[in-house]
Structures are given as structure tokens and as C-alpha cells.
Amino acid sequence: MAIPPQAMPEQDAVERAHNMKEVALGYTAEMAKCEASRCMQCPTKPCMQGCPVAINIPGFLAKAAEGDFAGALKIIKSTSLLPAVCGRVCPQEKQCQKFCTMGKLLKDVDKSVAIGRVERFCADLARESNSEEPVTCAPKTGKKVAVIGSGPASITAAADCAKAGHDVTMFEAFHKCGGVLVYGIPEFRLPKAIVQHEVEGLQKIGVKIETNYCVGRTRKVADLIAKDGFDAVFVGTGAGLPKFMGIPGENLNGVFSANEYLTRANLMKAYLEGEADTPFWHGKKVAVLGGGNVAMDASRMALRLGAEKVYLIYRRSLEEMPARKEEVHHAKQEGVEFHMLENAKQILGDENGNVKGVECLKYELGEPDASGRRSPVAVAGSEFVLDADTVVVAVGNASNPLIPATTDGLEVNKRGNIVVNPETNMTSIPGVFAGGDIVLGAATVILAMGEGRRAAAGINAYLASK
């Protein structure tokens, strides 16, 4: 308990707000050893109950504390395929670190053992030193598996099926693989070279990748089985359908869904003006509506795209905000202006149909809603106008509707999520499995990976039975 938590080195806030380099710079080896040595090696391993893929956290921390980072990574990779990704973007404070005994003793989850930071260091060290252990696969089974989408759930499912000896082909609608890891999460949080490294790892174990291939349009799910000879299909198409607020003015020029705004900048490199062909809206006063991690990403991206003012408008207080504390902290450091207990009533336009402002209402917190958070209540007569030339709507996403709309007999729930067997992740169609955000709704990377792993186990058992 006397060992101080190791702070994460990071770029200077003023400097980083105008570049796309990674904000968090990572631990040194000594810092990683020191932080890992804070683990109390609890016999009950409470931290593991917060990990969706049940990593042996005390086990890998014990190895890291000894300086055996290769041994630590081997333990992590026995259950988690993407440690360099999860170490950066998973909300550890709401998962493994929430249950850490050290954090409970110190009465502060921020003083829990920094599990994700040590995980990231171990993965980065192996990648940068080219010392990762090769993956071994079982003998070929002669079975073919199609994986639709290339996000975290699909990457995990593809890897586990390939390791079981099946021939795996991954179909991606975009021109690059990675799903939300490449189109949604910005470079300054997750460098795309790391995602590319993981995709190349799939190819090394024999996974074939078809990009610019939109299943549901290029080919239907039924055709993959009936015409192309696939024995099983995994659907991991994510939650890519943006939601809007339904307020006046959302059709004005200068209003974007966070999906489009971030996809232009992340996947299509709009920030490389003069080098990339992707156009983007040169907003100088940007209002971002929402309070989650996507809203943080959009507001911080707006600064890097040249905005002079960025307002983040959220109808609850800071305490109810669902975004990671670290992301909120970074956004504030970089100059994002937080407008708590406020919400957009309408978006105002000029005579040319362009955004000129946002009319907002002030709110108070009332009684808790069904989720336990206190419900925001509008304050009558509190309207005011914020000057803005750009509005980014970041209030959530729904499941991608294309596969359900083009696949007869596929059961979905009222939210459009695919219904699966909770033990095998098989859908209502025999041989068709699903996982990730298309099943859960918008969730975390590690939860999606857990879905992919369970679905792969279901696929492997299904194919073995045949």
C-alpha cells in the first residue's frame, strides 16, 4: 500500500490538442514493474469478476512485477486476443479495476492497480521488439467459416475458428479492416498501426480477408451457405446506425452524426488536408451533443480539425456522464468547454441552410430513472443560444440493420439486435452465429471480444458435431 500509483506519461495538453499523435505515452519497464508490484495477489481474485474474458489478472501482474513481461503476455493472450487495444480503450475503472482490493482499501478506484496500463506495456513491448510467440493452429478440418465484419468480435471469432483448423474468410464492407477500431476510435487514442498489426496476425494464421465486400448487398447470408459452401457464418456487423435527437434543424448543412464525423477523420484521414481526398466541414465553433466516449472523441477531434471553440452539451451533470473519467479529463485539459445540465432544443440555420447556432435549455436533476441515474428535467423559460457553425450528434447508435433486413428467418428483438442462444451465440438460423454490438447494442471492445470468443466456441462445437 506504500507503493505510489504510477501516473501515465502523456503529451502536453496544449500541444496534443493540435496533433493526432497518441496522448498517453505508455509506461517504462520500471514503471510497469512498480505498478504490477502493487497487486496484493488476493486469493479470491476479485478483479477477474470484472473482466468479460476472465483474464488471470493476478497471474499476469505477478509475472510483470518480476520483469517477465513475455510470461505476463502469454497469460493475457490465453484468453484475450487484443491486449494492446484493450489496454488503451477498455473502461478498466468500470470493469477489472472497479473490484480491485487496493482501490477499495484506499477508497478510490483511481488508486486501484492500473491493470490496463500494465497490459498495454506488455503487448507494446512484444510488438515493438518483434518477440511475440507464433500462434499454432490445429490440423485442417476441411470446414469453411465466413466472418462478416472485422471489428473486435469478428477478429476474435475469426482467430479462434482458424486456430481450430477451419478455413476462415472475413468479409469487410469498408476498404480497411478493424471495424469501430479504425472508423470510430481516433488515432490519438488508438494508433491504427496497432489495429493493422492485429489484422496481419490473422492473415498469418490463414484468415482470408475480402474488403469492399458488403454482405447483405454484394452477397446475402443465405448465399454464403447455399452457393459459396460455407459451413458456418458469424455475423459481427456492429452498432453502426447513428441515432438523432429528432429536433428541428437536424437537416441543416453542418450537422453530422458522430459516426460520419469520426469516420471521415479516422478511417478516411480527412485531417491530412492536402494529402487525403476526403472533404470535411471546416467548423470553427463546434457543438457536440452527448456525454459518452463517442462525444469525447468527436469533441477532441474537432479541436484537431481546426475548431477554435468546442462545446460539449450534456443534459445531466458530470457525475452522471457515462464517458470514461480519463477521456473527460483529457478533453477538459485540451480546452473543450463543458455545458452540463443543458440540452439542444433546436438547431438554428441561416438563409443558406447552414448552421448558425444551437438553442439550448437548462435542466435540473429530478428523481432517478429506471437505470438509477437521476432524470433531467427542463427548466421552463431557460432558453439561450450558443453560436455554432457545426453540430455533431453523439447520442448513441443502433444495431446495423442490413443483415436482419436481408436475411429471412433471422430473429431480432425490438431494438433490432440479433437474438442468439446465450450459451452458443447461434441465431434462429442453424449454422449462423452472431456476436458483439449487433447482439448487445453499443458496448465495449472487451465485451464484444467475449461475444466473439463464445460464438467461436459455439461454431467449433457445431462443426465438430457435423
CSV table of C-alpha atoms in Angstrom, one decimal:
chain,number,residue,atom,x,y,z
A,1,MET,CA,0.0,0.0,0.0
A,2,ALA,CA,3.0,2.3,0.4
A,3,ILE,CA,3.9,2.0,-3.3
A,4,PRO,CA,2.5,5.0,-5.1
A,5,PRO,CA,0.3,4.5,-8.2
A,6,GLN,CA,2.3,5.1,-11.4
A,7,ALA,CA,0.9,8.1,-13.3
A,8,MET,CA,0.7,7.6,-17.1
A,9,PRO,CA,3.1,9.9,-19.0
A,10,GLU,CA,1.3,11.9,-21.6
A,11,GLN,CA,1.7,14.6,-24.3
A,12,ASP,CA,1.4,18.2,-23.2
A,13,ALA,CA,-2.3,19.2,-23.4
A,14,VAL,CA,-1.8,22.4,-25.5
A,15,GLU,CA,0.5,20.7,-28.0
A,16,ARG,CA,-1.5,17.5,-28.4
A,17,ALA,CA,-4.8,19.3,-29.0
A,18,HIS,CA,-3.5,20.1,-32.5
A,19,ASN,CA,-1.9,16.8,-33.5
A,20,MET,CA,-3.0,13.3,-34.0
A,21,LYS,CA,-0.2,11.5,-32.0
A,22,GLU,CA,-1.2,9.3,-29.2
A,23,VAL,CA,-2.0,11.2,-26.0
A,24,ALA,CA,-0.9,8.6,-23.4
A,25,LEU,CA,2.7,7.7,-24.0
A,26,GLY,CA,2.9,4.4,-22.0
A,27,TYR,CA,4.9,3.1,-19.1
A,28,THR,CA,8.6,2.4,-19.0
A,29,ALA,CA,9.6,-1.1,-17.9
A,30,GLU,CA,10.4,0.1,-14.4
A,31,MET,CA,7.0,1.8,-14.1
A,32,ALA,CA,5.2,-1.3,-15.3
A,33,LYS,CA,7.1,-3.5,-12.7
A,34,CYS,CA,6.4,-1.0,-10.0
A,35,GLU,CA,2.7,-0.8,-10.8
A,36,ALA,CA,2.4,-4.5,-11.1
A,37,SER,CA,4.0,-5.0,-7.7
A,38,ARG,CA,1.1,-3.1,-6.1
A,39,CYS,CA,-1.1,-6.1,-6.8
A,40,MET,CA,-1.9,-7.8,-3.4
A,41,GLN,CA,-2.3,-11.3,-5.1
A,42,CYS,CA,-5.7,-11.7,-3.5
A,43,PRO,CA,-6.6,-15.5,-3.3
A,44,THR,CA,-10.2,-14.7,-4.4
A,45,LYS,CA,-9.0,-12.7,-7.4
A,46,PRO,CA,-11.9,-10.2,-7.3
A,47,CYS,CA,-10.6,-8.2,-10.3
A,48,MET,CA,-11.3,-11.2,-12.6
A,49,GLN,CA,-15.1,-10.9,-12.0
A,50,GLY,CA,-15.0,-7.6,-13.7
A,51,CYS,CA,-13.2,-8.9,-16.8
A,52,PRO,CA,-15.6,-10.1,-19.6
A,53,VAL,CA,-13.0,-12.6,-20.9
A,54,ALA,CA,-11.7,-13.6,-17.4
A,55,ILE,CA,-8.0,-12.8,-17.8
A,56,ASN,CA,-5.9,-14.2,-15.0
A,57,ILE,CA,-5.1,-10.7,-13.8
A,58,PRO,CA,-3.1,-11.6,-10.6
A,59,GLY,CA,-1.2,-14.2,-12.6
A,60,PHE,CA,0.0,-11.8,-15.3
A,61,LEU,CA,0.7,-9.0,-12.8
A,62,ALA,CA,2.9,-11.3,-10.8
A,63,LYS,CA,5.0,-12.1,-13.9
A,64,ALA,CA,5.2,-8.4,-14.8
A,65,ALA,CA,6.3,-7.5,-11.3
A,66,GLU,CA,9.2,-9.9,-11.8
A,67,GLY,CA,10.1,-8.3,-15.1
A,68,ASP,CA,8.9,-11.3,-17.0
A,69,PHE,CA,6.8,-9.4,-19.5
A,70,ALA,CA,6.8,-12.2,-22.1
A,71,GLY,CA,5.3,-14.5,-19.4
A,72,ALA,CA,2.8,-11.9,-18.5
A,73,LEU,CA,1.7,-11.5,-22.1
A,74,LYS,CA,1.4,-15.3,-22.5
A,75,ILE,CA,-1.1,-15.4,-19.6
A,76,ILE,CA,-3.1,-12.4,-21.1
A,77,LYS,CA,-3.2,-13.9,-24.6
A,78,SER,CA,-4.5,-17.2,-23.3
A,79,THR,CA,-7.9,-15.5,-23.0
A,80,SER,CA,-7.6,-12.1,-24.7
A,81,LEU,CA,-6.6,-11.6,-28.3
A,82,LEU,CA,-6.2,-7.8,-28.3
A,83,PRO,CA,-4.2,-6.6,-25.2
A,84,ALA,CA,-2.7,-3.6,-26.9
A,85,VAL,CA,-6.1,-2.4,-27.9
A,86,CYS,CA,-7.9,-3.3,-24.6
A,87,GLY,CA,-5.1,-1.7,-22.6
A,88,ARG,CA,-5.9,1.5,-24.3
A,89,VAL,CA,-9.6,1.8,-24.7
A,90,CYS,CA,-11.3,-0.5,-22.2
A,91,PRO,CA,-13.0,1.2,-19.3
A,92,GLN,CA,-11.0,-0.6,-16.6
A,93,GLU,CA,-12.3,1.6,-13.9
A,94,LYS,CA,-15.8,0.1,-14.5
A,95,GLN,CA,-14.6,-3.4,-15.0
A,96,CYS,CA,-11.5,-5.1,-13.5
A,97,GLN,CA,-10.2,-2.1,-11.5
A,98,LYS,CA,-13.6,-1.5,-10.0
A,99,PHE,CA,-13.2,-4.7,-8.0
A,100,CYS,CA,-9.5,-4.3,-7.1
A,101,THR,CA,-8.9,-4.7,-3.4
A,102,MET,CA,-6.2,-2.0,-3.4
A,103,GLY,CA,-8.7,0.5,-4.8
A,104,LYS,CA,-11.2,-0.5,-2.1
A,105,LEU,CA,-8.7,-0.2,0.7
A,106,LEU,CA,-7.7,3.3,-0.5
A,107,LYS,CA,-11.4,4.1,-1.1
A,108,ASP,CA,-10.6,5.4,-4.6
A,109,VAL,CA,-10.9,3.3,-7.8
A,110,ASP,CA,-8.3,5.7,-9.4
A,111,LYS,CA,-5.8,4.2,-7.0
A,112,SER,CA,-6.6,0.6,-7.9
A,113,VAL,CA,-3.8,-1.3,-9.6
A,114,ALA,CA,-3.5,0.1,-13.2
A,115,ILE,CA,-4.2,-3.2,-14.8
A,116,GLY,CA,-4.9,-1.9,-18.3
A,117,ARG,CA,-1.7,0.2,-18.4
A,118,VAL,CA,0.5,-2.8,-17.5
A,119,GLU,CA,-1.4,-4.9,-20.0
A,120,ARG,CA,-0.7,-2.3,-22.7
A,121,PHE,CA,3.0,-2.2,-21.8
A,122,CYS,CA,3.4,-6.0,-22.1
A,123,ALA,CA,1.7,-6.0,-25.5
A,124,ASP,CA,3.6,-3.0,-26.8
A,125,LEU,CA,7.0,-4.4,-25.8
A,126,ALA,CA,6.4,-7.7,-27.6
A,127,ARG,CA,5.1,-6.0,-30.7
A,128,GLU,CA,7.9,-3.4,-30.9
A,129,SER,CA,10.6,-5.9,-30.2
A,130,ASN,CA,9.1,-8.4,-32.6
A,131,SER,CA,9.1,-11.1,-29.9
A,132,GLU,CA,5.5,-12.3,-30.0
A,133,GLU,CA,5.1,-16.0,-29.8
A,134,PRO,CA,3.7,-17.6,-33.0
A,135,VAL,CA,0.2,-18.9,-32.9
A,136,THR,CA,-0.3,-22.6,-33.5
A,137,CYS,CA,-3.4,-24.0,-35.3
A,138,ALA,CA,-5.0,-27.4,-35.2
A,139,PRO,CA,-4.8,-29.6,-38.4
A,140,LYS,CA,-7.2,-28.6,-41.1
A,141,THR,CA,-10.8,-29.7,-40.7
A,142,GLY,CA,-12.0,-29.1,-44.2
A,143,LYS,CA,-14.7,-26.8,-42.9
A,144,LYS,CA,-15.3,-23.2,-44.1
A,145,VAL,CA,-16.4,-20.4,-41.8
A,146,ALA,CA,-17.5,-16.9,-43.1
A,147,VAL,CA,-17.0,-14.0,-40.7
A,148,ILE,CA,-19.0,-10.8,-41.6
A,149,GLY,CA,-17.4,-7.6,-40.3
A,150,SER,CA,-13.9,-7.1,-38.9
A,151,GLY,CA,-14.4,-5.4,-35.5
A,152,PRO,CA,-13.3,-6.8,-32.2
A,153,ALA,CA,-15.9,-9.6,-32.0
A,154,SER,CA,-15.2,-10.7,-35.6
A,155,ILE,CA,-11.4,-10.6,-35.1
A,156,THR,CA,-11.7,-12.8,-32.0
A,157,ALA,CA,-14.2,-15.2,-33.7
A,158,ALA,CA,-12.0,-15.5,-36.8
A,159,ALA,CA,-8.8,-16.2,-34.8
A,160,ASP,CA,-10.5,-18.9,-32.6
A,161,CYS,CA,-12.0,-20.6,-35.6
A,162,ALA,CA,-8.7,-20.5,-37.6
A,163,LYS,CA,-6.9,-21.9,-34.6
A,164,ALA,CA,-9.4,-24.8,-34.5
A,165,GLY,CA,-8.3,-25.7,-38.1
A,166,HIS,CA,-11.2,-24.2,-40.1
A,167,ASP,CA,-10.7,-22.2,-43.3
A,168,VAL,CA,-11.9,-18.7,-42.4
A,169,THR,CA,-12.8,-15.8,-44.7
A,170,MET,CA,-13.6,-12.4,-43.3
A,171,PHE,CA,-15.8,-10.0,-45.3
A,172,GLU,CA,-15.5,-6.3,-44.6
A,173,ALA,CA,-17.7,-3.6,-46.3
A,174,PHE,CA,-15.1,-0.8,-45.9
A,175,HIS,CA,-11.7,-0.7,-47.6
A,176,LYS,CA,-9.8,-1.3,-44.3
A,177,CYS,CA,-10.3,-3.9,-41.5
A,178,GLY,CA,-10.9,-3.2,-37.9
A,179,GLY,CA,-14.5,-2.0,-37.6
A,180,VAL,CA,-15.0,0.5,-34.9
A,181,LEU,CA,-11.3,0.3,-34.0
A,182,VAL,CA,-10.5,2.1,-37.3
A,183,TYR,CA,-13.6,4.2,-38.1
A,184,GLY,CA,-14.7,5.1,-34.6
A,185,ILE,CA,-11.8,5.4,-32.2
A,186,PRO,CA,-9.4,8.3,-33.1
A,187,GLU,CA,-5.7,7.9,-33.8
A,188,PHE,CA,-4.8,9.9,-30.6
A,189,ARG,CA,-6.4,7.2,-28.5
A,190,LEU,CA,-5.6,4.1,-30.6
A,191,PRO,CA,-2.9,4.2,-33.3
A,192,LYS,CA,-4.2,2.5,-36.4
A,193,ALA,CA,-0.8,0.7,-36.8
A,194,ILE,CA,-1.7,-1.4,-33.8
A,195,VAL,CA,-5.0,-2.5,-35.4
A,196,GLN,CA,-3.2,-3.2,-38.6
A,197,HIS,CA,-0.8,-5.4,-36.7
A,198,GLU,CA,-3.6,-7.5,-35.3
A,199,VAL,CA,-5.2,-7.8,-38.8
A,200,GLU,CA,-1.9,-9.0,-40.2
A,201,GLY,CA,-1.7,-11.5,-37.3
A,202,LEU,CA,-5.0,-13.0,-38.6
A,203,GLN,CA,-3.6,-13.3,-42.1
A,204,LYS,CA,-0.5,-15.1,-40.7
A,205,ILE,CA,-2.7,-17.9,-39.4
A,206,GLY,CA,-4.5,-18.3,-42.7
A,207,VAL,CA,-7.6,-16.0,-42.4
A,208,LYS,CA,-8.5,-14.7,-45.8
A,209,ILE,CA,-9.8,-11.1,-45.9
A,210,GLU,CA,-12.2,-9.7,-48.5
A,211,THR,CA,-12.6,-5.9,-48.2
A,212,ASN,CA,-15.1,-3.7,-50.1
A,213,TYR,CA,-17.5,-6.6,-49.7
A,214,CYS,CA,-20.8,-5.8,-48.2
A,215,VAL,CA,-22.7,-8.9,-47.2
A,216,GLY,CA,-26.4,-8.1,-47.5
A,217,ARG,CA,-25.7,-6.3,-50.8
A,218,THR,CA,-22.7,-8.0,-52.5
A,219,ARG,CA,-23.9,-11.3,-51.2
A,220,LYS,CA,-26.7,-12.4,-48.9
A,221,VAL,CA,-26.0,-14.6,-45.8
A,222,ALA,CA,-28.1,-17.4,-47.3
A,223,ASP,CA,-25.9,-17.4,-50.4
A,224,LEU,CA,-22.7,-17.8,-48.4
A,225,ILE,CA,-24.0,-21.1,-47.2
A,226,ALA,CA,-26.1,-22.3,-50.2
A,227,LYS,CA,-23.9,-21.1,-53.1
A,228,ASP,CA,-20.4,-20.5,-51.6
A,229,GLY,CA,-20.1,-23.6,-49.5
A,230,PHE,CA,-19.5,-22.1,-46.1
A,231,ASP,CA,-20.4,-24.5,-43.2
A,232,ALA,CA,-21.0,-21.7,-40.7
A,233,VAL,CA,-21.3,-17.9,-40.6
A,234,PHE,CA,-20.5,-15.4,-37.9
A,235,VAL,CA,-22.3,-12.0,-38.0
A,236,GLY,CA,-20.4,-9.2,-36.3
A,237,THR,CA,-21.6,-6.1,-38.1
A,238,GLY,CA,-21.8,-3.9,-35.0
A,239,ALA,CA,-23.9,-1.0,-34.0
A,240,GLY,CA,-23.2,1.5,-36.8
A,241,LEU,CA,-26.6,3.1,-37.3
A,242,PRO,CA,-26.5,6.6,-35.8
A,243,LYS,CA,-29.3,8.0,-33.7
A,244,PHE,CA,-30.5,11.6,-33.9
A,245,MET,CA,-32.5,13.7,-31.5
A,246,GLY,CA,-35.5,14.5,-33.6
A,247,ILE,CA,-35.2,18.2,-33.0
A,248,PRO,CA,-35.8,21.0,-35.6
A,249,GLY,CA,-32.7,21.8,-37.7
A,250,GLU,CA,-31.0,18.4,-37.8
A,251,ASN,CA,-31.1,18.5,-41.6
A,252,LEU,CA,-29.1,21.8,-41.9
A,253,ASN,CA,-25.7,21.9,-43.5
A,254,GLY,CA,-23.1,21.5,-40.8
A,255,VAL,CA,-25.0,18.9,-38.8
A,256,PHE,CA,-23.3,15.5,-38.6
A,257,SER,CA,-23.7,12.2,-36.8
A,258,ALA,CA,-20.7,11.4,-34.7
A,259,ASN,CA,-20.3,8.3,-36.9
A,260,GLU,CA,-19.9,10.2,-40.1
A,261,TYR,CA,-17.7,12.9,-38.5
A,262,LEU,CA,-15.3,10.4,-37.0
A,263,THR,CA,-15.3,8.0,-40.0
A,264,ARG,CA,-14.2,10.9,-42.3
A,265,ALA,CA,-11.4,11.8,-39.9
A,266,ASN,CA,-10.3,8.3,-38.7
A,267,LEU,CA,-10.8,5.8,-41.5
A,268,MET,CA,-10.6,8.3,-44.4
A,269,LYS,CA,-7.9,10.6,-42.9
A,270,ALA,CA,-9.7,13.9,-43.5
A,271,TYR,CA,-7.3,15.6,-41.1
A,272,LEU,CA,-4.5,15.1,-43.6
A,273,GLU,CA,-5.6,18.0,-45.7
A,274,GLY,CA,-3.8,18.2,-49.0
A,275,GLU,CA,-2.8,14.5,-48.7
A,276,ALA,CA,-6.3,12.8,-48.4
A,277,ASP,CA,-9.1,13.3,-50.8
A,278,THR,CA,-11.8,13.2,-48.1
A,279,PRO,CA,-13.5,16.5,-47.7
A,280,PHE,CA,-14.6,17.7,-44.3
A,281,TRP,CA,-16.5,20.6,-42.9
A,282,HIS,CA,-14.2,23.4,-41.6
A,283,GLY,CA,-16.1,24.2,-38.4
A,284,LYS,CA,-14.8,26.9,-36.2
A,285,LYS,CA,-17.4,26.7,-33.4
A,286,VAL,CA,-18.5,23.1,-32.9
A,287,ALA,CA,-21.3,21.9,-30.6
A,288,VAL,CA,-21.2,18.2,-29.7
A,289,LEU,CA,-24.4,16.8,-28.3
A,290,GLY,CA,-23.9,13.9,-25.9
A,291,GLY,CA,-21.9,12.7,-22.9
A,292,GLY,CA,-20.4,9.3,-23.8
A,293,ASN,CA,-16.9,8.3,-25.1
A,294,VAL,CA,-18.0,9.0,-28.7
A,295,ALA,CA,-18.9,12.5,-27.7
A,296,MET,CA,-15.5,12.9,-26.1
A,297,ASP,CA,-13.8,11.6,-29.3
A,298,ALA,CA,-15.8,13.9,-31.5
A,299,SER,CA,-15.1,17.0,-29.4
A,300,ARG,CA,-11.4,16.3,-29.2
A,301,MET,CA,-11.3,15.5,-32.9
A,302,ALA,CA,-13.0,18.9,-33.7
A,303,LEU,CA,-10.0,20.6,-32.0
A,304,ARG,CA,-7.6,18.7,-34.1
A,305,LEU,CA,-9.5,19.6,-37.2
A,306,GLY,CA,-9.0,23.3,-36.5
A,307,ALA,CA,-12.0,24.3,-34.4
A,308,GLU,CA,-11.5,27.5,-32.3
A,309,LYS,CA,-14.3,26.7,-29.9
A,310,VAL,CA,-15.8,23.3,-29.0
A,311,TYR,CA,-18.8,23.0,-26.7
A,312,LEU,CA,-19.8,19.7,-25.2
A,313,ILE,CA,-23.5,19.8,-24.3
A,314,TYR,CA,-24.9,17.2,-21.9
A,315,ARG,CA,-28.3,17.2,-20.2
A,316,ARG,CA,-27.1,15.6,-16.9
A,317,SER,CA,-24.3,16.5,-14.5
A,318,LEU,CA,-20.7,15.5,-14.7
A,319,GLU,CA,-21.3,12.7,-12.1
A,320,GLU,CA,-23.9,11.0,-14.4
A,321,MET,CA,-21.8,11.3,-17.6
A,322,PRO,CA,-21.1,7.8,-19.0
A,323,ALA,CA,-17.8,8.7,-20.6
A,324,ARG,CA,-14.6,7.4,-19.1
A,325,LYS,CA,-13.2,9.7,-16.4
A,326,GLU,CA,-9.8,9.7,-18.2
A,327,GLU,CA,-11.4,10.9,-21.5
A,328,VAL,CA,-13.3,13.7,-19.7
A,329,HIS,CA,-10.1,14.8,-18.0
A,330,HIS,CA,-8.2,14.9,-21.3
A,331,ALA,CA,-11.0,16.8,-23.1
A,332,LYS,CA,-11.0,19.4,-20.4
A,333,GLN,CA,-7.2,19.7,-20.5
A,334,GLU,CA,-7.3,20.3,-24.2
A,335,GLY,CA,-9.9,23.1,-24.0
A,336,VAL,CA,-13.3,21.5,-24.6
A,337,GLU,CA,-15.9,23.7,-23.0
A,338,PHE,CA,-18.3,21.6,-20.9
A,339,HIS,CA,-22.0,22.6,-20.7
A,340,MET,CA,-23.6,20.4,-18.1
A,341,LEU,CA,-27.3,20.2,-17.4
A,342,GLU,CA,-28.1,21.7,-20.8
A,343,ASN,CA,-29.5,20.2,-23.9
A,344,ALA,CA,-30.3,21.3,-27.5
A,345,LYS,CA,-33.9,22.3,-28.2
A,346,GLN,CA,-33.3,23.2,-31.8
A,347,ILE,CA,-30.5,23.9,-34.3
A,348,LEU,CA,-30.7,27.3,-35.9
A,349,GLY,CA,-29.8,28.0,-39.6
A,350,ASP,CA,-29.1,31.0,-41.8
A,351,GLU,CA,-30.7,31.9,-45.1
A,352,ASN,CA,-28.4,29.5,-46.9
A,353,GLY,CA,-29.4,26.5,-44.8
A,354,ASN,CA,-26.1,26.4,-42.8
A,355,VAL,CA,-25.9,26.1,-39.0
A,356,LYS,CA,-25.6,29.4,-37.2
A,357,GLY,CA,-26.4,28.4,-33.6
A,358,VAL,CA,-27.9,26.0,-31.1
A,359,GLU,CA,-30.9,26.9,-29.0
A,360,CYS,CA,-30.5,25.2,-25.6
A,361,LEU,CA,-32.5,24.6,-22.5
A,362,LYS,CA,-31.1,24.4,-18.9
A,363,TYR,CA,-32.0,21.3,-16.9
A,364,GLU,CA,-32.2,20.2,-13.3
A,365,LEU,CA,-31.9,16.7,-12.0
A,366,GLY,CA,-35.1,15.1,-10.7
A,367,GLU,CA,-35.8,11.6,-9.5
A,368,PRO,CA,-33.8,8.6,-10.6
A,369,ASP,CA,-34.9,6.8,-13.8
A,370,ALA,CA,-35.0,3.0,-14.5
A,371,SER,CA,-31.2,2.9,-14.8
A,372,GLY,CA,-30.7,4.6,-11.4
A,373,ARG,CA,-29.5,7.8,-12.8
A,374,ARG,CA,-31.4,11.0,-11.9
A,375,SER,CA,-33.7,12.1,-14.7
A,376,PRO,CA,-33.0,15.5,-16.2
A,377,VAL,CA,-36.0,17.9,-16.0
A,378,ALA,CA,-36.1,21.0,-18.3
A,379,VAL,CA,-36.2,24.4,-16.6
A,380,ALA,CA,-39.1,26.4,-18.1
A,381,GLY,CA,-38.1,29.7,-19.8
A,382,SER,CA,-34.3,29.0,-19.6
A,383,GLU,CA,-33.7,29.0,-23.3
A,384,PHE,CA,-30.4,30.5,-24.6
A,385,VAL,CA,-28.5,30.4,-27.9
A,386,LEU,CA,-24.9,29.2,-28.4
A,387,ASP,CA,-23.1,30.5,-31.6
A,388,ALA,CA,-22.1,27.5,-33.6
A,389,ASP,CA,-21.4,26.6,-37.3
A,390,THR,CA,-21.2,22.9,-36.7
A,391,VAL,CA,-23.2,20.4,-34.7
A,392,VAL,CA,-22.1,16.8,-34.1
A,393,VAL,CA,-24.8,14.5,-32.7
A,394,ALA,CA,-23.3,11.8,-30.4
A,395,VAL,CA,-26.3,10.4,-28.6
A,396,GLY,CA,-25.8,6.7,-29.4
A,397,ASN,CA,-26.0,4.1,-32.1
A,398,ALA,CA,-28.4,1.3,-33.1
A,399,SER,CA,-27.5,-2.1,-34.5
A,400,ASN,CA,-26.7,-2.2,-38.2
A,401,PRO,CA,-30.0,-3.2,-39.9
A,402,LEU,CA,-28.7,-4.6,-43.2
A,403,ILE,CA,-28.2,-8.2,-42.3
A,404,PRO,CA,-31.5,-8.6,-40.5
A,405,ALA,CA,-33.3,-6.8,-43.3
A,406,THR,CA,-31.8,-9.2,-46.0
A,407,THR,CA,-31.8,-12.5,-44.1
A,408,ASP,CA,-35.1,-14.4,-44.0
A,409,GLY,CA,-35.8,-16.2,-40.7
A,410,LEU,CA,-33.3,-14.2,-38.6
A,411,GLU,CA,-34.9,-13.2,-35.3
A,412,VAL,CA,-34.2,-9.8,-33.9
A,413,ASN,CA,-35.6,-8.0,-30.8
A,414,LYS,CA,-37.5,-4.8,-30.7
A,415,ARG,CA,-34.2,-2.8,-30.7
A,416,GLY,CA,-33.1,-4.5,-33.9
A,417,ASN,CA,-30.4,-6.6,-32.1
A,418,ILE,CA,-30.0,-10.2,-33.3
A,419,VAL,CA,-31.3,-12.7,-30.9
A,420,VAL,CA,-28.9,-15.5,-30.0
A,421,ASN,CA,-28.6,-18.6,-27.8
A,422,PRO,CA,-26.8,-17.2,-24.7
A,423,GLU,CA,-24.6,-20.3,-24.4
A,424,THR,CA,-23.5,-20.8,-28.1
A,425,ASN,CA,-24.4,-17.4,-29.8
A,426,MET,CA,-26.2,-19.3,-32.5
A,427,THR,CA,-29.1,-17.3,-34.1
A,428,SER,CA,-32.5,-18.6,-35.1
A,429,ILE,CA,-30.9,-20.0,-38.3
A,430,PRO,CA,-28.9,-23.2,-37.8
A,431,GLY,CA,-25.2,-22.6,-38.6
A,432,VAL,CA,-25.5,-18.8,-38.4
A,433,PHE,CA,-24.0,-17.2,-35.3
A,434,ALA,CA,-23.7,-13.6,-34.1
A,435,GLY,CA,-21.9,-11.5,-31.5
A,436,GLY,CA,-20.7,-8.1,-30.5
A,437,ASP,CA,-22.6,-4.9,-30.8
A,438,ILE,CA,-25.1,-6.4,-33.3
A,439,VAL,CA,-26.3,-8.6,-30.3
A,440,LEU,CA,-25.5,-6.4,-27.3
A,441,GLY,CA,-26.2,-2.9,-28.7
A,442,ALA,CA,-23.3,-0.4,-28.4
A,443,ALA,CA,-20.9,-1.9,-25.8
A,444,THR,CA,-17.2,-2.1,-25.1
A,445,VAL,CA,-14.4,-3.7,-27.0
A,446,ILE,CA,-13.7,-6.4,-24.4
A,447,LEU,CA,-17.4,-7.3,-24.2
A,448,ALA,CA,-17.5,-7.7,-28.0
A,449,MET,CA,-14.4,-9.9,-27.8
A,450,GLY,CA,-16.1,-12.0,-25.2
A,451,GLU,CA,-19.1,-12.5,-27.5
A,452,GLY,CA,-16.7,-13.4,-30.4
A,453,ARG,CA,-15.0,-16.0,-28.2
A,454,ARG,CA,-18.3,-17.6,-27.1
A,455,ALA,CA,-19.6,-17.6,-30.7
A,456,ALA,CA,-16.4,-19.3,-31.9
A,457,ALA,CA,-16.7,-22.0,-29.3
A,458,GLY,CA,-20.3,-22.5,-30.5
A,459,ILE,CA,-19.2,-22.7,-34.1
A,460,ASN,CA,-16.4,-25.1,-33.3
A,461,ALA,CA,-18.8,-27.4,-31.4
A,462,TYR,CA,-21.4,-27.1,-34.2
A,463,LEU,CA,-18.9,-28.1,-36.9
A,464,ALA,CA,-17.5,-30.9,-34.8
A,465,SER,CA,-21.0,-32.3,-34.4
A,466,LYS,CA,-21.3,-32.4,-38.2
